[in-house]
PDB file of C-alpha atoms in Angstrom:
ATOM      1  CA  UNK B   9       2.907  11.806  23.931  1.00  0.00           C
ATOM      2  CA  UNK B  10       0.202  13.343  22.085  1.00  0.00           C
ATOM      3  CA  UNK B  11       0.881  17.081  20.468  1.00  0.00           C
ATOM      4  CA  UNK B  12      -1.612  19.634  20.660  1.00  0.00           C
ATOM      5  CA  UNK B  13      -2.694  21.588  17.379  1.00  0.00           C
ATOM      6  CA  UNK B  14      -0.663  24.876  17.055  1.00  0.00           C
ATOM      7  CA  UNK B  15      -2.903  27.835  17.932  1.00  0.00           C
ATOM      8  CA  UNK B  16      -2.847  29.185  14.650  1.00  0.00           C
ATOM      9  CA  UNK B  17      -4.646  25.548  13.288  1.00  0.00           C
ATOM     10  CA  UNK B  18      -7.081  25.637  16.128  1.00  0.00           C
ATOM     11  CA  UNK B  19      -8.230  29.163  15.073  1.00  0.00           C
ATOM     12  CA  UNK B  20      -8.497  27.938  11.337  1.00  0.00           C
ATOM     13  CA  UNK B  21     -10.623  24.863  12.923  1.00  0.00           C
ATOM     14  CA  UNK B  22     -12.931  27.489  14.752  1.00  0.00           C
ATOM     15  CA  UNK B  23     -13.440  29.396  11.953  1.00  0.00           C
ATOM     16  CA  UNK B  24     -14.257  26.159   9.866  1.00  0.00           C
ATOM     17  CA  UNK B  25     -16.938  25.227  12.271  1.00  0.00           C
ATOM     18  CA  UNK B  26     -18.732  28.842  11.624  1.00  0.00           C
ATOM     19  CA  UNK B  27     -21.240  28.693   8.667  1.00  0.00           C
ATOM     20  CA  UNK B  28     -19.730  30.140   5.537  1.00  0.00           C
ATOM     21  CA  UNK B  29     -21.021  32.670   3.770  1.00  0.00           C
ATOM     22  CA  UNK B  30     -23.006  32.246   0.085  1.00  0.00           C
ATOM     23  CA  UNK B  31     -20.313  33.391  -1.619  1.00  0.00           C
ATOM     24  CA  UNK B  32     -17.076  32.031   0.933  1.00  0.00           C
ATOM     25  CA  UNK B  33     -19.259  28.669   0.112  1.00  0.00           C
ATOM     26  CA  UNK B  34     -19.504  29.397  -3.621  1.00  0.00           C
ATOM     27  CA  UNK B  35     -15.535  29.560  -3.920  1.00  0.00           C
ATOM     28  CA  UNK B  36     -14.930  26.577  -1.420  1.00  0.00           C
ATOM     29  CA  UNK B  37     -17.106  24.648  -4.075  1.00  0.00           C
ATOM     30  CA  UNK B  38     -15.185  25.902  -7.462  1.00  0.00           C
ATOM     31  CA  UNK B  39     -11.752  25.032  -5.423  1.00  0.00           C
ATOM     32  CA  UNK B  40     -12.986  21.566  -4.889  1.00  0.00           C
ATOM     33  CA  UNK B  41     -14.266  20.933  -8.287  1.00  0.00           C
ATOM     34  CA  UNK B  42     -10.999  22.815  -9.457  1.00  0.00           C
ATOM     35  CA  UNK B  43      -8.811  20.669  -7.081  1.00  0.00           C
ATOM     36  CA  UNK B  44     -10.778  17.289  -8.874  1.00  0.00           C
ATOM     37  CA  UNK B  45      -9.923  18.907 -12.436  1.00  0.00           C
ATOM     38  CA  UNK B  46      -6.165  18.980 -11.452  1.00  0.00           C
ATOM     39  CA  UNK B  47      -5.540  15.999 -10.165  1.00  0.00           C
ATOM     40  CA  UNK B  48      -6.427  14.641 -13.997  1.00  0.00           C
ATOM     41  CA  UNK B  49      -5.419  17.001 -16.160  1.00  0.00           C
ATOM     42  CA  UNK B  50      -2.824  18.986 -13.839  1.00  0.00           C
ATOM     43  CA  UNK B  51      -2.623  23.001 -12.435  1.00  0.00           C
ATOM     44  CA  UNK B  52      -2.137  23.993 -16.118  1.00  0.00           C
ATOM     45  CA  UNK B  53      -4.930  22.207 -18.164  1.00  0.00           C
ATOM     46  CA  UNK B  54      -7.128  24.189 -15.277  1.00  0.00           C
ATOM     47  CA  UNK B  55      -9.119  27.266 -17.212  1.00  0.00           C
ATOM     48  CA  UNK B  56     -11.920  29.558 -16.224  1.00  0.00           C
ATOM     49  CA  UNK B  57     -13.776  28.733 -19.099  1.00  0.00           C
ATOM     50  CA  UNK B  58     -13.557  24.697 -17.941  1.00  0.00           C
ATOM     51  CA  UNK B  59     -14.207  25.567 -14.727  1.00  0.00           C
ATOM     52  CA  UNK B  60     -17.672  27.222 -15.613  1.00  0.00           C
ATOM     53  CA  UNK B  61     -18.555  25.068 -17.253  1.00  0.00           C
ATOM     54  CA  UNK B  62     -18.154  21.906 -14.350  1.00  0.00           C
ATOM     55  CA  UNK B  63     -19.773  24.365 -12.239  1.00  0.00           C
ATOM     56  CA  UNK B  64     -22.509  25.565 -14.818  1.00  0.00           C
ATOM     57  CA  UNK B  65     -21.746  28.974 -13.829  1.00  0.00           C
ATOM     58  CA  UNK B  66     -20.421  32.027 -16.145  1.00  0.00           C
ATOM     59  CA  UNK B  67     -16.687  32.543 -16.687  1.00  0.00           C
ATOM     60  CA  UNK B  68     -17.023  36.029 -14.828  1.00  0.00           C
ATOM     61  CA  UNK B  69     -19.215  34.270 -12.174  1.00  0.00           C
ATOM     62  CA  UNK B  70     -15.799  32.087 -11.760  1.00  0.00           C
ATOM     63  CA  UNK B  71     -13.294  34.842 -12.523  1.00  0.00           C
ATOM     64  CA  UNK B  72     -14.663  37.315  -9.818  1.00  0.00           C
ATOM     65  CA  UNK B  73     -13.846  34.704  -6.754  1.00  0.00           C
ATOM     66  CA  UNK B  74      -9.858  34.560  -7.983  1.00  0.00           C
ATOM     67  CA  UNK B  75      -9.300  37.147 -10.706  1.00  0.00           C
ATOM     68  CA  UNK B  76      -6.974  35.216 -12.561  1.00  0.00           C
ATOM     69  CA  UNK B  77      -6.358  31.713 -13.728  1.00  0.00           C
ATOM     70  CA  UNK B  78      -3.023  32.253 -11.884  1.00  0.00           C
ATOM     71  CA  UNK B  79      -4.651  32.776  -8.406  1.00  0.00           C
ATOM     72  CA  UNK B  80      -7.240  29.903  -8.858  1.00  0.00           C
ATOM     73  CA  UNK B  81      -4.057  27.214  -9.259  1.00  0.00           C
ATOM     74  CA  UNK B  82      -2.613  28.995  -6.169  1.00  0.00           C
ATOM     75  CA  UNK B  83      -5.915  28.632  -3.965  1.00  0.00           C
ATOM     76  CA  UNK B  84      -5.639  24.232  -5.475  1.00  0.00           C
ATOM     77  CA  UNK B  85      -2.714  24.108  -4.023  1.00  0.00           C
ATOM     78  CA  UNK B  86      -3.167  25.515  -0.635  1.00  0.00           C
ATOM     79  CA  UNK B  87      -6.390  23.121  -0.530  1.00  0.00           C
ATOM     80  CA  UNK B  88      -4.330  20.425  -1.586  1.00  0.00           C
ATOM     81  CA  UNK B  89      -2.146  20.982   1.105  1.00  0.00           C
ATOM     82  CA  UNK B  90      -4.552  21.453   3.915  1.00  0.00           C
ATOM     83  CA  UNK B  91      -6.042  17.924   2.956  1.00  0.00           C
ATOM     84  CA  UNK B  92      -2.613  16.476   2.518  1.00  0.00           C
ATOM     85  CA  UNK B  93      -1.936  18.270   6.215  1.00  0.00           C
ATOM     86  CA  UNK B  94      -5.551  16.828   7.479  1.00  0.00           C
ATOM     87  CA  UNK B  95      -5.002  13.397   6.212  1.00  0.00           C
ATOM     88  CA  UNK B  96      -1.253  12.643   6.832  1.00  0.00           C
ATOM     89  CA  UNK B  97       0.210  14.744   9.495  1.00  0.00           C
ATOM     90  CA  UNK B  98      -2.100  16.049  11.802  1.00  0.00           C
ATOM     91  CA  UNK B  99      -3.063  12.086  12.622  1.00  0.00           C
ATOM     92  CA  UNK B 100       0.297  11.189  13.156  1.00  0.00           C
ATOM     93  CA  UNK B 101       1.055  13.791  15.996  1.00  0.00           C
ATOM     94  CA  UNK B 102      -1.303  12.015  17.830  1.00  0.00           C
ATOM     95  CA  UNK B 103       1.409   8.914  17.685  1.00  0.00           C
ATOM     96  CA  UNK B 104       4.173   8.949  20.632  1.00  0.00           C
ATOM     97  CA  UNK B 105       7.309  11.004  19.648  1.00  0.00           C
ATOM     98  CA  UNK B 106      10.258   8.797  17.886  1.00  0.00           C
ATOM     99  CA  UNK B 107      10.232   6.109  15.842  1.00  0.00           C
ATOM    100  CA  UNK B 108       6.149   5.707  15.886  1.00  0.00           C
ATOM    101  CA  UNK B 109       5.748   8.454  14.921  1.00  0.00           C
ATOM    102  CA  UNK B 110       8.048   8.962  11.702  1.00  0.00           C
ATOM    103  CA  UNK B 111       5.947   5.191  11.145  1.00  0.00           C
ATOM    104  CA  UNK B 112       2.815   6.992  11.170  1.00  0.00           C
ATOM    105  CA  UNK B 113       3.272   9.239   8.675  1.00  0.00           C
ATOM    106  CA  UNK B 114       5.071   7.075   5.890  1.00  0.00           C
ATOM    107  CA  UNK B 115       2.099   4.844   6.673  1.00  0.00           C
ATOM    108  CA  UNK B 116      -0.150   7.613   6.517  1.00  0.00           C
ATOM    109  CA  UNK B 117       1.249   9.009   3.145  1.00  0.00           C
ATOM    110  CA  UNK B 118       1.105   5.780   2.057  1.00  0.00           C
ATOM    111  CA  UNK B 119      -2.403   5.408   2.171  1.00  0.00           C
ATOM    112  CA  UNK B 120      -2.641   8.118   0.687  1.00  0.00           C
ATOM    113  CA  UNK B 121      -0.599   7.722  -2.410  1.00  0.00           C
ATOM    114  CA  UNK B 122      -2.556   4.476  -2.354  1.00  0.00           C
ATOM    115  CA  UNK B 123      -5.628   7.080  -3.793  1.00  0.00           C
ATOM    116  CA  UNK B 124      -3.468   8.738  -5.488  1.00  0.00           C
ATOM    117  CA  UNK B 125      -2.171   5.841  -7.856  1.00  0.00           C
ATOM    118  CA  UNK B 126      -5.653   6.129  -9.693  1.00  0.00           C
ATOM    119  CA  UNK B 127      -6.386  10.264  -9.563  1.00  0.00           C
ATOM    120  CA  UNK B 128      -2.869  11.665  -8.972  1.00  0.00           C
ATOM    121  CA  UNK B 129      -0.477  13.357  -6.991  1.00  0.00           C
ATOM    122  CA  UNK B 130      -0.636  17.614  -7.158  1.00  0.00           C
ATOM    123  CA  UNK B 131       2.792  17.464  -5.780  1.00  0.00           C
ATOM    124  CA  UNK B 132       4.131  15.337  -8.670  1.00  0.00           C
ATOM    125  CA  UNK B 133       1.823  16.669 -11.233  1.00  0.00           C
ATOM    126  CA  UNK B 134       2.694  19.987  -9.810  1.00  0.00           C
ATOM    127  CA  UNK B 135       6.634  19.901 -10.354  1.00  0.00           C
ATOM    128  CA  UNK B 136       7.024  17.912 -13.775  1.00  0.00           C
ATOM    129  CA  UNK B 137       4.352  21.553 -14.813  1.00  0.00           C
ATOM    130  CA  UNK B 138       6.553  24.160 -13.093  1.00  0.00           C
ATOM    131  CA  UNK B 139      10.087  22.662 -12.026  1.00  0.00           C
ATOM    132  CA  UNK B 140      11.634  25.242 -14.744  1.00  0.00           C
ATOM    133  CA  UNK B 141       8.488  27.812 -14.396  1.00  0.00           C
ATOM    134  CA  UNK B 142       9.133  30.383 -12.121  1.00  0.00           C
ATOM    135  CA  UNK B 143       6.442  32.075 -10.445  1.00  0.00           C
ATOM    136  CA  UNK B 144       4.004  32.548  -7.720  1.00  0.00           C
ATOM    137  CA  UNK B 145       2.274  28.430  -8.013  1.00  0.00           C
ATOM    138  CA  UNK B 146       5.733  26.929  -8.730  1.00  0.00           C
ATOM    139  CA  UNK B 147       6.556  28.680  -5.147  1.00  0.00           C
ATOM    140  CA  UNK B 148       3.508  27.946  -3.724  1.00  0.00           C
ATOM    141  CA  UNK B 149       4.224  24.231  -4.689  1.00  0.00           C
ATOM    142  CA  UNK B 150       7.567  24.500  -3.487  1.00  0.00           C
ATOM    143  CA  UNK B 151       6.849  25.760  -0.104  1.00  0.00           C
ATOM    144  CA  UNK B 152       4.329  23.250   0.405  1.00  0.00           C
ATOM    145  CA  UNK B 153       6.477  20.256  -0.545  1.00  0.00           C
ATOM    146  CA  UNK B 154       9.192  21.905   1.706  1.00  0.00           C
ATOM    147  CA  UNK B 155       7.105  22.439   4.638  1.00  0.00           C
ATOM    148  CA  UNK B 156       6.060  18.529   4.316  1.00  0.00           C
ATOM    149  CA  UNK B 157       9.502  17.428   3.739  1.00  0.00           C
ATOM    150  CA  UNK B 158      10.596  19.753   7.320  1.00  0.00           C
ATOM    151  CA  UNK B 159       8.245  18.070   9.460  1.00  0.00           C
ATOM    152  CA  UNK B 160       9.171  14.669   7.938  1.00  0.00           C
ATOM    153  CA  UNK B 161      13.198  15.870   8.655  1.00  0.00           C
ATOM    154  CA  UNK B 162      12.144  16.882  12.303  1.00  0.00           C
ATOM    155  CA  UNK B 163      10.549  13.553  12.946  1.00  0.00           C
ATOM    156  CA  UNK B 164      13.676  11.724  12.164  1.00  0.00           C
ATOM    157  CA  UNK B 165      15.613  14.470  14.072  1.00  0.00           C
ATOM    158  CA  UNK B 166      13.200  13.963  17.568  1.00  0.00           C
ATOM    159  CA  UNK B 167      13.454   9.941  16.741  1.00  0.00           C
ATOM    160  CA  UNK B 168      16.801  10.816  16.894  1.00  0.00           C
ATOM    161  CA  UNK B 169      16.775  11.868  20.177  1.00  0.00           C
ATOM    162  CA  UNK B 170      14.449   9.719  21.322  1.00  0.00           C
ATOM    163  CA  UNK B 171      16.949   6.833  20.830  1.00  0.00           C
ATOM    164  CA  UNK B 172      15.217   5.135  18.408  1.00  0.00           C
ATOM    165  CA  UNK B 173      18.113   5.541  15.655  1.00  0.00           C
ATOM    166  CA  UNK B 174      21.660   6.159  15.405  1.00  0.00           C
ATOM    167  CA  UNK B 175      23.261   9.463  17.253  1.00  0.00           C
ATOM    168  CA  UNK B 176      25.247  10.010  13.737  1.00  0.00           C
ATOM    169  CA  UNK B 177      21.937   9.105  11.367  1.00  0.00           C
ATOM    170  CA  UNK B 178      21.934  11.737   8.710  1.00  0.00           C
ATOM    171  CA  UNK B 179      18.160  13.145   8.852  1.00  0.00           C
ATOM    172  CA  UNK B 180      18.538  14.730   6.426  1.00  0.00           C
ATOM    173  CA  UNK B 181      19.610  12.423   3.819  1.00  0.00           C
ATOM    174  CA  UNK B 182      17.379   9.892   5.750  1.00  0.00           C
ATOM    175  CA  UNK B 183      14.485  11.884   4.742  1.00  0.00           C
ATOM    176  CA  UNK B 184      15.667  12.217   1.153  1.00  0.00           C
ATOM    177  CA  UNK B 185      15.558   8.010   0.889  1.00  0.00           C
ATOM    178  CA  UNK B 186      12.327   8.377   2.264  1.00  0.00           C
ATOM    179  CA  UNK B 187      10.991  10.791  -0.476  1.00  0.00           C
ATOM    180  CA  UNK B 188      12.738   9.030  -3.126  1.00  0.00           C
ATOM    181  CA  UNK B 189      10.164   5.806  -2.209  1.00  0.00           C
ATOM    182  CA  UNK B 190       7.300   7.763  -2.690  1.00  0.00           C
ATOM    183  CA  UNK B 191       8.473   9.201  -6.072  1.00  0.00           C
ATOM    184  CA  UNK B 192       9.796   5.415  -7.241  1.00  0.00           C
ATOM    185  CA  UNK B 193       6.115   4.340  -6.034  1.00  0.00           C
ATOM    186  CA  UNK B 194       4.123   7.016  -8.088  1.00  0.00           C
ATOM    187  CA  UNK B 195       6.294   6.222 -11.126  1.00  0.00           C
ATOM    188  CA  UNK B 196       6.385   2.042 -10.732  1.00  0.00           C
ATOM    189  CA  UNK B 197       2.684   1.866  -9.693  1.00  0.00           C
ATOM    190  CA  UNK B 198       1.250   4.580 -11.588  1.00  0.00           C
ATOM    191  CA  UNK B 199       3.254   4.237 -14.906  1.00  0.00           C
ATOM    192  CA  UNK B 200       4.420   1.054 -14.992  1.00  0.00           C
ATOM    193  CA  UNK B 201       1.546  -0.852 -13.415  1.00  0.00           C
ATOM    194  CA  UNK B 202       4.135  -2.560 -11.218  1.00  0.00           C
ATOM    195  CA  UNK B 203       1.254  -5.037  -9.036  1.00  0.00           C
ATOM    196  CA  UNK B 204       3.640  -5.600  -6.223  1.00  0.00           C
ATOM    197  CA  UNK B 205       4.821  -1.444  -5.786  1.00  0.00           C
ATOM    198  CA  UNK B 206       2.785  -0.853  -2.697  1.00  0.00           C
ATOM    199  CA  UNK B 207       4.884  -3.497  -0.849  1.00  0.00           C
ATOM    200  CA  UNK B 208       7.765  -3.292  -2.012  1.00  0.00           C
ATOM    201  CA  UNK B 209       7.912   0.571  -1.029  1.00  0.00           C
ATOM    202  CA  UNK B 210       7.177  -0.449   2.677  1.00  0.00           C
ATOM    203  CA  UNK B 211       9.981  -3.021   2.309  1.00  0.00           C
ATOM    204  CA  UNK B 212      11.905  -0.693   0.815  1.00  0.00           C
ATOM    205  CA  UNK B 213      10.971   1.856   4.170  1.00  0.00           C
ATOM    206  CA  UNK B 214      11.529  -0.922   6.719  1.00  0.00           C
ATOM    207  CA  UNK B 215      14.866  -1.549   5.625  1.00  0.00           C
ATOM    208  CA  UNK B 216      15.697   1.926   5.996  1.00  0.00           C
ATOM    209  CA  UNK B 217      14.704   2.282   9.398  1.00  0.00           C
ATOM    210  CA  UNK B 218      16.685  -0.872   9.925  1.00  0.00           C
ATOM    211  CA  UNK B 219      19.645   0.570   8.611  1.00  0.00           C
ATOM    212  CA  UNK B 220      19.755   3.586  10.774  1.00  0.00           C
ATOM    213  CA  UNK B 221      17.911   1.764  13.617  1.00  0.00           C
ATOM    214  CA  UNK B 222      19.717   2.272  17.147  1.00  0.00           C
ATOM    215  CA  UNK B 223      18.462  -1.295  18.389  1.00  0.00           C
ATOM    216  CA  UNK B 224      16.183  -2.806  15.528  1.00  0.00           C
ATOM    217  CA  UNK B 225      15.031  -5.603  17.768  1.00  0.00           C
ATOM    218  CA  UNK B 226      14.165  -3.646  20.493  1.00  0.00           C
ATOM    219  CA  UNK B 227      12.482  -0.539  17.668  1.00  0.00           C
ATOM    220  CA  UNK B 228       9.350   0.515  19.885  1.00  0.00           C
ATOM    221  CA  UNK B 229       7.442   0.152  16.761  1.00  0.00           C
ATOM    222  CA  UNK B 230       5.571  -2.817  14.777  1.00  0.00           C
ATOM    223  CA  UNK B 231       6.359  -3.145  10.991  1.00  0.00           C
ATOM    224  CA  UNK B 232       4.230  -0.806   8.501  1.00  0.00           C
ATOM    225  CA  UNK B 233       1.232  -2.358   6.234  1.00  0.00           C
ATOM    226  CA  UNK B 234       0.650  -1.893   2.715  1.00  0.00           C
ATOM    227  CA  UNK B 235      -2.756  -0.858   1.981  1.00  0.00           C
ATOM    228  CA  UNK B 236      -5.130  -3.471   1.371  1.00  0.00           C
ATOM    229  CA  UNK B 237      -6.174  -2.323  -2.383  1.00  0.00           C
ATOM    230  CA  UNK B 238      -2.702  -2.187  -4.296  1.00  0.00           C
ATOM    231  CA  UNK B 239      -3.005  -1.500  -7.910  1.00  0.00           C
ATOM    232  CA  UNK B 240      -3.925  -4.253 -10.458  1.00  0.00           C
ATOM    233  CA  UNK B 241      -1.307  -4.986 -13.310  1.00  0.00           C
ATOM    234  CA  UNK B 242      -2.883  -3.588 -16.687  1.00  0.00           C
TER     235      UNK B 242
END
């Protein structure tokens, strides 16, 4: 069954769709090449003074569309998030409920991450910076990687209730083995080079699903695919 955009999204599409403003457009352009600058050097090698300079503006040309370095890492992270939202989940509620769906988006955040191996994760990034660095971008990381991690949790839930797995599967700690293959992937692929990571993290996911699968041979579901351009060993 296909799921509808909440209203709230198709009000933030509407207003999208509107032509922005000089200077809406001018700060939609630094958050972009801001976002770019982060996913290399991280939220805290980000500085006005860099910024400008990518942008060949002046630093109070930059400062006066955040007013503070503090607020610019906030508004990277809400864009990273809307693109992670755009990219990974918003396709997969187009998927029938259940199993296919919870499919859809490890397969989708698999592509994903697939990027990601060469320019790097803001989530990742993001909590080796700020794990022990309280403040407002450690919780606007946090609530990000929450809200993901809810919607992945209520996918299992509905598949779940769908039939598709076990009446006593945990979720929760269902989605936790879940996350845990796209951290070991990050870390294997990334760091370690690892040539064979990207399949052996949808092995990895298959099994799980076996594991807590109601009826694996009759799973209303085909296996997941690796994507086609895994990392070359250094």
């Amino acid at each position: 069954m296909s799921v509808t955009r909440p209203a709230s999204r198709a009000r933030a599409d509407a207003a999208a769709s509107r032509p922005l403003q000089k200077g809406q457009q001018t700060k939609a352009a630094i958050v972009d090449a801001a976002l770019g600058l982060a996913t290399q050097i991280g939220l805290e090698g980000l500085s006005i003074g860099a910024l400008a300079e990518v942008m060949q503006m002046s630093k109070s040309g930059v400062f006066a569309h955040f007013g503070s370095r503090e607020e610019l890492q906030i508004s990277v992270v809400r864009e990273y998030h809307h693109r992670f939202e755009e990219e990974v989940f918003y396709p997969a509620m187009t998927v029938p409920r259940g199993l296919p769906r919870l499919r859809a988006m490890f397969d989708n955040w698999m592509k994903r991450t697939s990027v990601e191996i060469d320019s790097g994760c803001i989530y990742i990034s993001g909590a080796v910076e700020f794990d022990d660095r309280p403040g407002p971008v450690r919780d606007a990381l946090a609530s990000s990687v929450s809200t993901w991690l809810a919607a992945m949790g209520r996918a299992i839930e509905i598949a779940i209730e769908e039939g598709h797995l076990r009446p006593d599967t945990d979720a929760h700690q269902m989605r936790f083995e879940i996350h845990s293959l796209i951290l070991a992937l990050h870390y294997e692929a990334r760091f370690l080079r690892a040539p064979d990571s990207l399949q052996q993290a949808v092995a990895a996911f298959d099994g799980i699903v076996r594991r807590y699968s109601a009826a694996a041979a009759e799973a209303p579901a085909t296996p997941s695919k690796a994507p086609r351009k895994p990392r070359a060993s250094a």
